Amino acid sequence: MSTDSKKTPYNPPVLEFKSSTFSVPVLVLTSNDLTLIDEQLQAKIQLAPEFFKNSPLILDLQELNKQSIDFEVEQLIGLIRNLGLLPVGVRGGNVQQNTQAVGLGLPVYSITSSAGLIESQKQKTIQPYPVVETSKESIGSENSSTTLITQPIRSGQRIYASGDLVVLAQVSAGAEIMAEGNIHVYSVLRGRALAGVQGNLEARIFCSDLQAELVSIAGTYKISEDLDETVRNKPVQVYLQNDNLIIKDIL
Amino acid sequence: MARIIVVTSGKGGVGKTTTSAAIAMGLAKKGHKTAVIDFDVGLRNLDLIMGCERRVVYDFINVINGEATLNQALIRDKNCNQLYILPASQTRDKDALSQEGVGKILEDLAKDFKYIVCDSPAGIEKGAHLAMYYADDAFVVTNPEVSSVRDSDRMLGILSSKSRRAEQNQEPIKEYLLLTRYSPERVKLGEMLSVDDVQEILSLHLLGVIPESKSVLNASNSGLPVILDEKSDAGQAYIDIVARYLGEDRPHRFIDDKKGFFGKLFNRSK
Ligand SMILES: Nc1ncnc2c1ncn2[C@@H]1O[C@H](COP(=O)(O)OP(=O)(O)OP(=O)(O)O)[C@@H](O)[C@H]1O
Ligand SMILES: [Mg+2]
């Protein structure tokens, strides 16, 4: 209990540094319009409120600086915090911005580690963590990551796949499945299914029996009430065409 | 090897305690040494259904806290000497239960008993979680109505992700559906879901259907598990369920009309 080290020449170590890797979403901004950012970020959060709740996040300033857009780090951080996210650092800032960040208690990270990622994924503004509550196996490898689920997804369970999601069992009402890519359900889909959650307009949902509470492609959605009787209880695909959500037979 | 059975539901008042008492008695009467544990701390009533409320000295929490031994707390059933009851505490609150404490008790019981039946409290909070955590088999008690089915589905999700078997990547808990308080007449009138409706939603192995029956109330008033009332429909339904669980092949009874609410609504053929 004592901090007096004179009497005890040897104190056993009470701390240790370890190196760990965490996966943290990175928010890339391309405008300084606070209202617009607020609006669009809220919309993203709405898609997966539980994932974003108290989620850590790194703010990427590279695009803003590239386009010489003026902004205040403090304002951006304030806005992000107001939406319930927890910024844990910035990257891609200039000396002045970095000083501001450190002043706000935020570490500065280097951009080099994943510069390529930003180039190749301009669409993406935010990457939530993959959270899987049920057993999950990955098939395929490297870049083509497909998440395969063989167990029923029950009410209250939530699946997030950073690539495609293939489900071989039923998805219950009250369950929620999300994928950045396509979703395939080879059984009854009764819960909520959201494909292309990072804005991939090409993503589709396929299921062998549509009874969903909600289907969404890149944020455009239909709720159960809006589903046409002609597509209910049928094998269908869901996709976007000129911003319209199309639901039709798989042929 | 002992088998730990949790009787669970999510929703309250669906017949968990009635079922726990009945199947524990049924297993014991088949000659298997069985213990039934009341996990409903603060609302104990398994002892009432089992008719041993006047013989409670120590409870589950006393054993967890080391204030009594397991042998002191276990009450031998007056009708069947293979059956023992571990009552819940009426006076403590739920926080007195700990995962390690429960694990230790189950481990000790497993040395001596063939079946350990855990009567879960309603809800998905701590008590229900602890009741199912160590289970090998789950009897999911469901009433034929939408909210009960939804809660059972929720509980199934928890069983498959938050149990010891799930956490340690072992073979998953075996899940069985027990549809209780079933009334074919009300199904016919469209006031209740049918067996088929429920099975279609839950896709779960049906262990049996227990009809809505006055004999359940009579049994609990007299402190005898309804399975001992062999003339009653509910008693027979539980006898069937125990037999099926032990591997016997018995046709389902008490079902009658098969097409219910959903069937009519969507005119589905399956
Ligand atoms: N098959 C049945 N027919 C008629 N009544 C029944 C039947 N099963 C249970 N009941 C009645 O339903 C009520 C609740 O039963 P029980 O106490 O077994 O439910 P429970 O799920 O344990 O409730 P809780 O969630 O409060 O622990 C009791 O009054 C009981 O008599
Ligand atoms: Mg009960």
PDB file of N, CA, C and O in Angstrom, chain B residues 109-164:
ATOM      1  N   LEU B 109     -23.200 -31.324  -7.566  1.00  0.00           N
ATOM      2  CA  LEU B 109     -24.393 -32.123  -7.812  1.00  0.00           C
ATOM      3  C   LEU B 109     -24.131 -33.180  -8.886  1.00  0.00           C
ATOM      4  O   LEU B 109     -24.634 -34.299  -8.819  1.00  0.00           O
ATOM      5  N   ALA B 110     -23.326 -32.802  -9.874  1.00  0.00           N
ATOM      6  CA  ALA B 110     -23.093 -33.699 -11.013  1.00  0.00           C
ATOM      7  C   ALA B 110     -22.418 -34.999 -10.581  1.00  0.00           C
ATOM      8  O   ALA B 110     -22.526 -36.012 -11.260  1.00  0.00           O
ATOM      9  N   LYS B 111     -21.730 -34.964  -9.438  1.00  0.00           N
ATOM     10  CA  LYS B 111     -21.059 -36.176  -8.958  1.00  0.00           C
ATOM     11  C   LYS B 111     -22.065 -37.226  -8.509  1.00  0.00           C
ATOM     12  O   LYS B 111     -21.779 -38.412  -8.513  1.00  0.00           O
ATOM     13  N   ASP B 112     -23.229 -36.760  -8.117  1.00  0.00           N
ATOM     14  CA  ASP B 112     -24.159 -37.625  -7.429  1.00  0.00           C
ATOM     15  C   ASP B 112     -25.473 -37.838  -8.185  1.00  0.00           C
ATOM     16  O   ASP B 112     -26.206 -38.782  -7.941  1.00  0.00           O
ATOM     17  N   PHE B 113     -25.792 -36.906  -9.096  1.00  0.00           N
ATOM     18  CA  PHE B 113     -27.100 -36.945  -9.752  1.00  0.00           C
ATOM     19  C   PHE B 113     -26.968 -37.245 -11.241  1.00  0.00           C
ATOM     20  O   PHE B 113     -25.956 -36.919 -11.870  1.00  0.00           O
ATOM     21  N   LYS B 114     -28.040 -37.820 -11.796  1.00  0.00           N
ATOM     22  CA  LYS B 114     -28.059 -38.103 -13.234  1.00  0.00           C
ATOM     23  C   LYS B 114     -28.587 -36.902 -14.006  1.00  0.00           C
ATOM     24  O   LYS B 114     -28.078 -36.532 -15.044  1.00  0.00           O
ATOM     25  N   TYR B 115     -29.640 -36.289 -13.469  1.00  0.00           N
ATOM     26  CA  TYR B 115     -30.211 -35.111 -14.119  1.00  0.00           C
ATOM     27  C   TYR B 115     -30.316 -33.961 -13.129  1.00  0.00           C
ATOM     28  O   TYR B 115     -30.681 -34.158 -11.971  1.00  0.00           O
ATOM     29  N   ILE B 116     -29.966 -32.770 -13.613  1.00  0.00           N
ATOM     30  CA  ILE B 116     -30.107 -31.566 -12.798  1.00  0.00           C
ATOM     31  C   ILE B 116     -30.985 -30.606 -13.594  1.00  0.00           C
ATOM     32  O   ILE B 116     -30.625 -30.189 -14.694  1.00  0.00           O
ATOM     33  N   VAL B 117     -32.168 -30.319 -13.055  1.00  0.00           N
ATOM     34  CA  VAL B 117     -33.129 -29.475 -13.756  1.00  0.00           C
ATOM     35  C   VAL B 117     -33.079 -28.072 -13.156  1.00  0.00           C
ATOM     36  O   VAL B 117     -33.237 -27.905 -11.947  1.00  0.00           O
ATOM     37  N   CYS B 118     -32.824 -27.071 -13.990  1.00  0.00           N
ATOM     38  CA  CYS B 118     -32.721 -25.698 -13.504  1.00  0.00           C
ATOM     39  C   CYS B 118     -33.957 -24.916 -13.924  1.00  0.00           C
ATOM     40  O   CYS B 118     -34.183 -24.684 -15.116  1.00  0.00           O
ATOM     41  N   ASP B 119     -34.753 -24.513 -12.946  1.00  0.00           N
ATOM     42  CA  ASP B 119     -35.958 -23.723 -13.222  1.00  0.00           C
ATOM     43  C   ASP B 119     -35.556 -22.256 -13.314  1.00  0.00           C
ATOM     44  O   ASP B 119     -35.237 -21.618 -12.321  1.00  0.00           O
ATOM     45  N   SER B 120     -35.559 -21.725 -14.533  1.00  0.00           N
ATOM     46  CA  SER B 120     -35.078 -20.361 -14.763  1.00  0.00           C
ATOM     47  C   SER B 120     -36.136 -19.330 -14.387  1.00  0.00           C
ATOM     48  O   SER B 120     -37.321 -19.561 -14.564  1.00  0.00           O
ATOM     49  N   PRO B 121     -35.703 -18.168 -13.898  1.00  0.00           N
ATOM     50  CA  PRO B 121     -36.653 -17.062 -13.762  1.00  0.00           C
ATOM     51  C   PRO B 121     -36.963 -16.488 -15.147  1.00  0.00           C
ATOM     52  O   PRO B 121     -36.268 -16.801 -16.117  1.00  0.00           O
ATOM     53  N   ALA B 122     -38.004 -15.673 -15.218  1.00  0.00           N
ATOM     54  CA  ALA B 122     -38.333 -15.015 -16.484  1.00  0.00           C
ATOM     55  C   ALA B 122     -37.271 -13.975 -16.810  1.00  0.00           C
ATOM     56  O   ALA B 122     -36.424 -13.652 -15.981  1.00  0.00           O
ATOM     57  N   GLY B 123     -37.332 -13.462 -18.025  1.00  0.00           N
ATOM     58  CA  GLY B 123     -36.431 -12.390 -18.420  1.00  0.00           C
ATOM     59  C   GLY B 123     -35.150 -12.917 -19.024  1.00  0.00           C
ATOM     60  O   GLY B 123     -34.980 -14.124 -19.229  1.00  0.00           O
ATOM     61  N   ILE B 124     -34.245 -11.993 -19.332  1.00  0.00           N
ATOM     62  CA  ILE B 124     -32.956 -12.389 -19.899  1.00  0.00           C
ATOM     63  C   ILE B 124     -31.833 -11.784 -19.065  1.00  0.00           C
ATOM     64  O   ILE B 124     -30.716 -11.630 -19.513  1.00  0.00           O
ATOM     65  N   GLU B 125     -32.163 -11.438 -17.821  1.00  0.00           N
ATOM     66  CA  GLU B 125     -31.163 -10.822 -16.952  1.00  0.00           C
ATOM     67  C   GLU B 125     -30.335 -11.888 -16.248  1.00  0.00           C
ATOM     68  O   GLU B 125     -30.380 -13.058 -16.577  1.00  0.00           O
ATOM     69  N   LYS B 126     -29.647 -11.458 -15.209  1.00  0.00           N
ATOM     70  CA  LYS B 126     -28.653 -12.301 -14.553  1.00  0.00           C
ATOM     71  C   LYS B 126     -29.157 -13.683 -14.142  1.00  0.00           C
ATOM     72  O   LYS B 126     -28.533 -14.699 -14.443  1.00  0.00           O
ATOM     73  N   GLY B 127     -30.300 -13.731 -13.460  1.00  0.00           N
ATOM     74  CA  GLY B 127     -30.813 -15.010 -12.970  1.00  0.00           C
ATOM     75  C   GLY B 127     -31.039 -15.997 -14.101  1.00  0.00           C
ATOM     76  O   GLY B 127     -30.632 -17.160 -14.032  1.00  0.00           O
ATOM     77  N   ALA B 128     -31.663 -15.531 -15.162  1.00  0.00           N
ATOM     78  CA  ALA B 128     -31.936 -16.388 -16.317  1.00  0.00           C
ATOM     79  C   ALA B 128     -30.618 -16.789 -16.985  1.00  0.00           C
ATOM     80  O   ALA B 128     -30.450 -17.925 -17.443  1.00  0.00           O
ATOM     81  N   HIS B 129     -29.694 -15.861 -17.026  1.00  0.00           N
ATOM     82  CA  HIS B 129     -28.405 -16.146 -17.639  1.00  0.00           C
ATOM     83  C   HIS B 129     -27.660 -17.239 -16.871  1.00  0.00           C
ATOM     84  O   HIS B 129     -27.126 -18.179 -17.446  1.00  0.00           O
ATOM     85  N   LEU B 130     -27.658 -17.116 -15.539  1.00  0.00           N
ATOM     86  CA  LEU B 130     -26.961 -18.116 -14.728  1.00  0.00           C
ATOM     87  C   LEU B 130     -27.634 -19.480 -14.811  1.00  0.00           C
ATOM     88  O   LEU B 130     -26.973 -20.512 -14.793  1.00  0.00           O
ATOM     89  N   ALA B 131     -28.967 -19.475 -14.910  1.00  0.00           N
ATOM     90  CA  ALA B 131     -29.695 -20.742 -14.978  1.00  0.00           C
ATOM     91  C   ALA B 131     -29.327 -21.509 -16.247  1.00  0.00           C
ATOM     92  O   ALA B 131     -29.274 -22.729 -16.258  1.00  0.00           O
ATOM     93  N   MET B 132     -29.077 -20.786 -17.345  1.00  0.00           N
ATOM     94  CA  MET B 132     -28.817 -21.486 -18.603  1.00  0.00           C
ATOM     95  C   MET B 132     -27.323 -21.659 -18.894  1.00  0.00           C
ATOM     96  O   MET B 132     -26.946 -22.461 -19.736  1.00  0.00           O
ATOM     97  N   TYR B 133     -26.473 -20.923 -18.180  1.00  0.00           N
ATOM     98  CA  TYR B 133     -25.065 -20.855 -18.570  1.00  0.00           C
ATOM     99  C   TYR B 133     -24.391 -22.227 -18.667  1.00  0.00           C
ATOM    100  O   TYR B 133     -23.660 -22.514 -19.594  1.00  0.00           O
ATOM    101  N   TYR B 134     -24.650 -23.089 -17.686  1.00  0.00           N
ATOM    102  CA  TYR B 134     -23.957 -24.387 -17.650  1.00  0.00           C
ATOM    103  C   TYR B 134     -24.738 -25.523 -18.307  1.00  0.00           C
ATOM    104  O   TYR B 134     -24.330 -26.677 -18.236  1.00  0.00           O
ATOM    105  N   ALA B 135     -25.860 -25.198 -18.951  1.00  0.00           N
ATOM    106  CA  ALA B 135     -26.776 -26.243 -19.414  1.00  0.00           C
ATOM    107  C   ALA B 135     -26.200 -27.102 -20.544  1.00  0.00           C
ATOM    108  O   ALA B 135     -25.378 -26.657 -21.343  1.00  0.00           O
ATOM    109  N   ASP B 136     -26.665 -28.368 -20.555  1.00  0.00           N
ATOM    110  CA  ASP B 136     -26.390 -29.256 -21.685  1.00  0.00           C
ATOM    111  C   ASP B 136     -27.604 -29.299 -22.615  1.00  0.00           C
ATOM    112  O   ASP B 136     -27.467 -29.417 -23.821  1.00  0.00           O
ATOM    113  N   ASP B 137     -28.789 -29.250 -21.995  1.00  0.00           N
ATOM    114  CA  ASP B 137     -30.035 -29.278 -22.751  1.00  0.00           C
ATOM    115  C   ASP B 137     -30.890 -28.097 -22.318  1.00  0.00           C
ATOM    116  O   ASP B 137     -30.851 -27.703 -21.160  1.00  0.00           O
ATOM    117  N   ALA B 138     -31.656 -27.569 -23.259  1.00  0.00           N
ATOM    118  CA  ALA B 138     -32.568 -26.478 -22.913  1.00  0.00           C
ATOM    119  C   ALA B 138     -33.983 -26.863 -23.316  1.00  0.00           C
ATOM    120  O   ALA B 138     -34.222 -27.255 -24.456  1.00  0.00           O
ATOM    121  N   PHE B 139     -34.896 -26.785 -22.368  1.00  0.00           N
ATOM    122  CA  PHE B 139     -36.316 -26.944 -22.666  1.00  0.00           C
ATOM    123  C   PHE B 139     -36.884 -25.534 -22.785  1.00  0.00           C
ATOM    124  O   PHE B 139     -36.984 -24.822 -21.791  1.00  0.00           O
ATOM    125  N   VAL B 140     -37.213 -25.154 -23.993  1.00  0.00           N
ATOM    126  CA  VAL B 140     -37.710 -23.803 -24.211  1.00  0.00           C
ATOM    127  C   VAL B 140     -39.233 -23.835 -24.154  1.00  0.00           C
ATOM    128  O   VAL B 140     -39.894 -24.375 -25.032  1.00  0.00           O
ATOM    129  N   VAL B 141     -39.755 -23.287 -23.059  1.00  0.00           N
ATOM    130  CA  VAL B 141     -41.196 -23.326 -22.811  1.00  0.00           C
ATOM    131  C   VAL B 141     -41.839 -22.123 -23.494  1.00  0.00           C
ATOM    132  O   VAL B 141     -41.445 -20.980 -23.265  1.00  0.00           O
ATOM    133  N   THR B 142     -42.799 -22.420 -24.343  1.00  0.00           N
ATOM    134  CA  THR B 142     -43.399 -21.363 -25.157  1.00  0.00           C
ATOM    135  C   THR B 142     -44.915 -21.510 -25.145  1.00  0.00           C
ATOM    136  O   THR B 142     -45.430 -22.613 -25.214  1.00  0.00           O
ATOM    137  N   ASN B 143     -45.617 -20.392 -25.038  1.00  0.00           N
ATOM    138  CA  ASN B 143     -47.074 -20.406 -25.208  1.00  0.00           C
ATOM    139  C   ASN B 143     -47.376 -20.037 -26.659  1.00  0.00           C
ATOM    140  O   ASN B 143     -46.600 -19.327 -27.296  1.00  0.00           O
ATOM    141  N   PRO B 144     -48.517 -20.520 -27.163  1.00  0.00           N
ATOM    142  CA  PRO B 144     -48.812 -20.287 -28.587  1.00  0.00           C
ATOM    143  C   PRO B 144     -49.291 -18.869 -28.872  1.00  0.00           C
ATOM    144  O   PRO B 144     -50.390 -18.666 -29.370  1.00  0.00           O
ATOM    145  N   GLU B 145     -48.482 -17.889 -28.558  1.00  0.00           N
ATOM    146  CA  GLU B 145     -48.829 -16.513 -28.896  1.00  0.00           C
ATOM    147  C   GLU B 145     -47.555 -15.781 -29.312  1.00  0.00           C
ATOM    148  O   GLU B 145     -46.452 -16.146 -28.894  1.00  0.00           O
ATOM    149  N   VAL B 146     -47.744 -14.733 -30.113  1.00  0.00           N
ATOM    150  CA  VAL B 146     -46.609 -14.107 -30.779  1.00  0.00           C
ATOM    151  C   VAL B 146     -45.531 -13.618 -29.810  1.00  0.00           C
ATOM    152  O   VAL B 146     -44.345 -13.846 -30.025  1.00  0.00           O
ATOM    153  N   SER B 147     -45.941 -12.983 -28.712  1.00  0.00           N
ATOM    154  CA  SER B 147     -44.912 -12.396 -27.839  1.00  0.00           C
ATOM    155  C   SER B 147     -44.088 -13.485 -27.153  1.00  0.00           C
ATOM    156  O   SER B 147     -42.873 -13.339 -26.979  1.00  0.00           O
ATOM    157  N   SER B 148     -44.723 -14.578 -26.786  1.00  0.00           N
ATOM    158  CA  SER B 148     -43.981 -15.660 -26.152  1.00  0.00           C
ATOM    159  C   SER B 148     -43.014 -16.303 -27.136  1.00  0.00           C
ATOM    160  O   SER B 148     -41.874 -16.621 -26.797  1.00  0.00           O
ATOM    161  N   VAL B 149     -43.474 -16.471 -28.372  1.00  0.00           N
ATOM    162  CA  VAL B 149     -42.615 -17.067 -29.403  1.00  0.00           C
ATOM    163  C   VAL B 149     -41.406 -16.168 -29.657  1.00  0.00           C
ATOM    164  O   VAL B 149     -40.269 -16.631 -29.748  1.00  0.00           O
ATOM    165  N   ARG B 150     -41.648 -14.880 -29.704  1.00  0.00           N
ATOM    166  CA  ARG B 150     -40.551 -13.941 -29.938  1.00  0.00           C
ATOM    167  C   ARG B 150     -39.528 -14.010 -28.803  1.00  0.00           C
ATOM    168  O   ARG B 150     -38.311 -14.019 -29.022  1.00  0.00           O
ATOM    169  N   ASP B 151     -40.011 -14.070 -27.580  1.00  0.00           N
ATOM    170  CA  ASP B 151     -39.092 -14.137 -26.441  1.00  0.00           C
ATOM    171  C   ASP B 151     -38.305 -15.442 -26.438  1.00  0.00           C
ATOM    172  O   ASP B 151     -37.131 -15.467 -26.071  1.00  0.00           O
ATOM    173  N   SER B 152     -38.957 -16.528 -26.844  1.00  0.00           N
ATOM    174  CA  SER B 152     -38.247 -17.805 -26.922  1.00  0.00           C
ATOM    175  C   SER B 152     -37.142 -17.728 -27.972  1.00  0.00           C
ATOM    176  O   SER B 152     -36.040 -18.232 -27.769  1.00  0.00           O
ATOM    177  N   ASP B 153     -37.449 -17.087 -29.078  1.00  0.00           N
ATOM    178  CA  ASP B 153     -36.461 -16.930 -30.137  1.00  0.00           C
ATOM    179  C   ASP B 153     -35.252 -16.162 -29.609  1.00  0.00           C
ATOM    180  O   ASP B 153     -34.102 -16.514 -29.839  1.00  0.00           O
ATOM    181  N   ARG B 154     -35.540 -15.114 -28.858  1.00  0.00           N
ATOM    182  CA  ARG B 154     -34.495 -14.306 -28.249  1.00  0.00           C
ATOM    183  C   ARG B 154     -33.642 -15.171 -27.306  1.00  0.00           C
ATOM    184  O   ARG B 154     -32.407 -15.113 -27.325  1.00  0.00           O
ATOM    185  N   MET B 155     -34.319 -15.973 -26.508  1.00  0.00           N
ATOM    186  CA  MET B 155     -33.612 -16.830 -25.565  1.00  0.00           C
ATOM    187  C   MET B 155     -32.741 -17.845 -26.313  1.00  0.00           C
ATOM    188  O   MET B 155     -31.614 -18.136 -25.902  1.00  0.00           O
ATOM    189  N   LEU B 156     -33.240 -18.351 -27.434  1.00  0.00           N
ATOM    190  CA  LEU B 156     -32.454 -19.297 -28.229  1.00  0.00           C
ATOM    191  C   LEU B 156     -31.163 -18.655 -28.732  1.00  0.00           C
ATOM    192  O   LEU B 156     -30.114 -19.292 -28.776  1.00  0.00           O
ATOM    193  N   GLY B 157     -31.262 -17.387 -29.094  1.00  0.00           N
ATOM    194  CA  GLY B 157     -30.061 -16.663 -29.518  1.00  0.00           C
ATOM    195  C   GLY B 157     -29.048 -16.574 -28.387  1.00  0.00           C
ATOM    196  O   GLY B 157     -27.846 -16.736 -28.586  1.00  0.00           O
ATOM    197  N   ILE B 158     -29.546 -16.331 -27.186  1.00  0.00           N
ATOM    198  CA  ILE B 158     -28.663 -16.223 -26.027  1.00  0.00           C
ATOM    199  C   ILE B 158     -28.053 -17.591 -25.702  1.00  0.00           C
ATOM    200  O   ILE B 158     -26.863 -17.701 -25.420  1.00  0.00           O
ATOM    201  N   LEU B 159     -28.859 -18.640 -25.789  1.00  0.00           N
ATOM    202  CA  LEU B 159     -28.344 -19.991 -25.533  1.00  0.00           C
ATOM    203  C   LEU B 159     -27.202 -20.332 -26.492  1.00  0.00           C
ATOM    204  O   LEU B 159     -26.224 -20.963 -26.118  1.00  0.00           O
ATOM    205  N   SER B 160     -27.354 -19.890 -27.732  1.00  0.00           N
ATOM    206  CA  SER B 160     -26.352 -20.278 -28.724  1.00  0.00           C
ATOM    207  C   SER B 160     -25.132 -19.367 -28.720  1.00  0.00           C
ATOM    208  O   SER B 160     -24.158 -19.635 -29.412  1.00  0.00           O
ATOM    209  N   SER B 161     -25.180 -18.275 -27.946  1.00  0.00           N
ATOM    210  CA  SER B 161     -24.004 -17.398 -27.971  1.00  0.00           C
ATOM    211  C   SER B 161     -23.417 -17.093 -26.595  1.00  0.00           C
ATOM    212  O   SER B 161     -22.246 -16.767 -26.490  1.00  0.00           O
ATOM    213  N   LYS B 162     -24.222 -17.206 -25.529  1.00  0.00           N
ATOM    214  CA  LYS B 162     -23.724 -16.755 -24.228  1.00  0.00           C
ATOM    215  C   LYS B 162     -23.586 -17.876 -23.211  1.00  0.00           C
ATOM    216  O   LYS B 162     -23.395 -17.615 -22.036  1.00  0.00           O
ATOM    217  N   SER B 163     -23.728 -19.110 -23.631  1.00  0.00           N
ATOM    218  CA  SER B 163     -23.615 -20.214 -22.682  1.00  0.00           C
ATOM    219  C   SER B 163     -22.165 -20.670 -22.576  1.00  0.00           C
ATOM    220  O   SER B 163     -21.327 -20.291 -23.387  1.00  0.00           O
ATOM    221  N   ARG B 164     -21.901 -21.516 -21.582  1.00  0.00           N
ATOM    222  CA  ARG B 164     -20.542 -22.034 -21.443  1.00  0.00           C
ATOM    223  C   ARG B 164     -20.152 -22.829 -22.682  1.00  0.00           C
ATOM    224  O   ARG B 164     -19.044 -22.696 -23.193  1.00  0.00           O
TER     225      ARG B 164
END
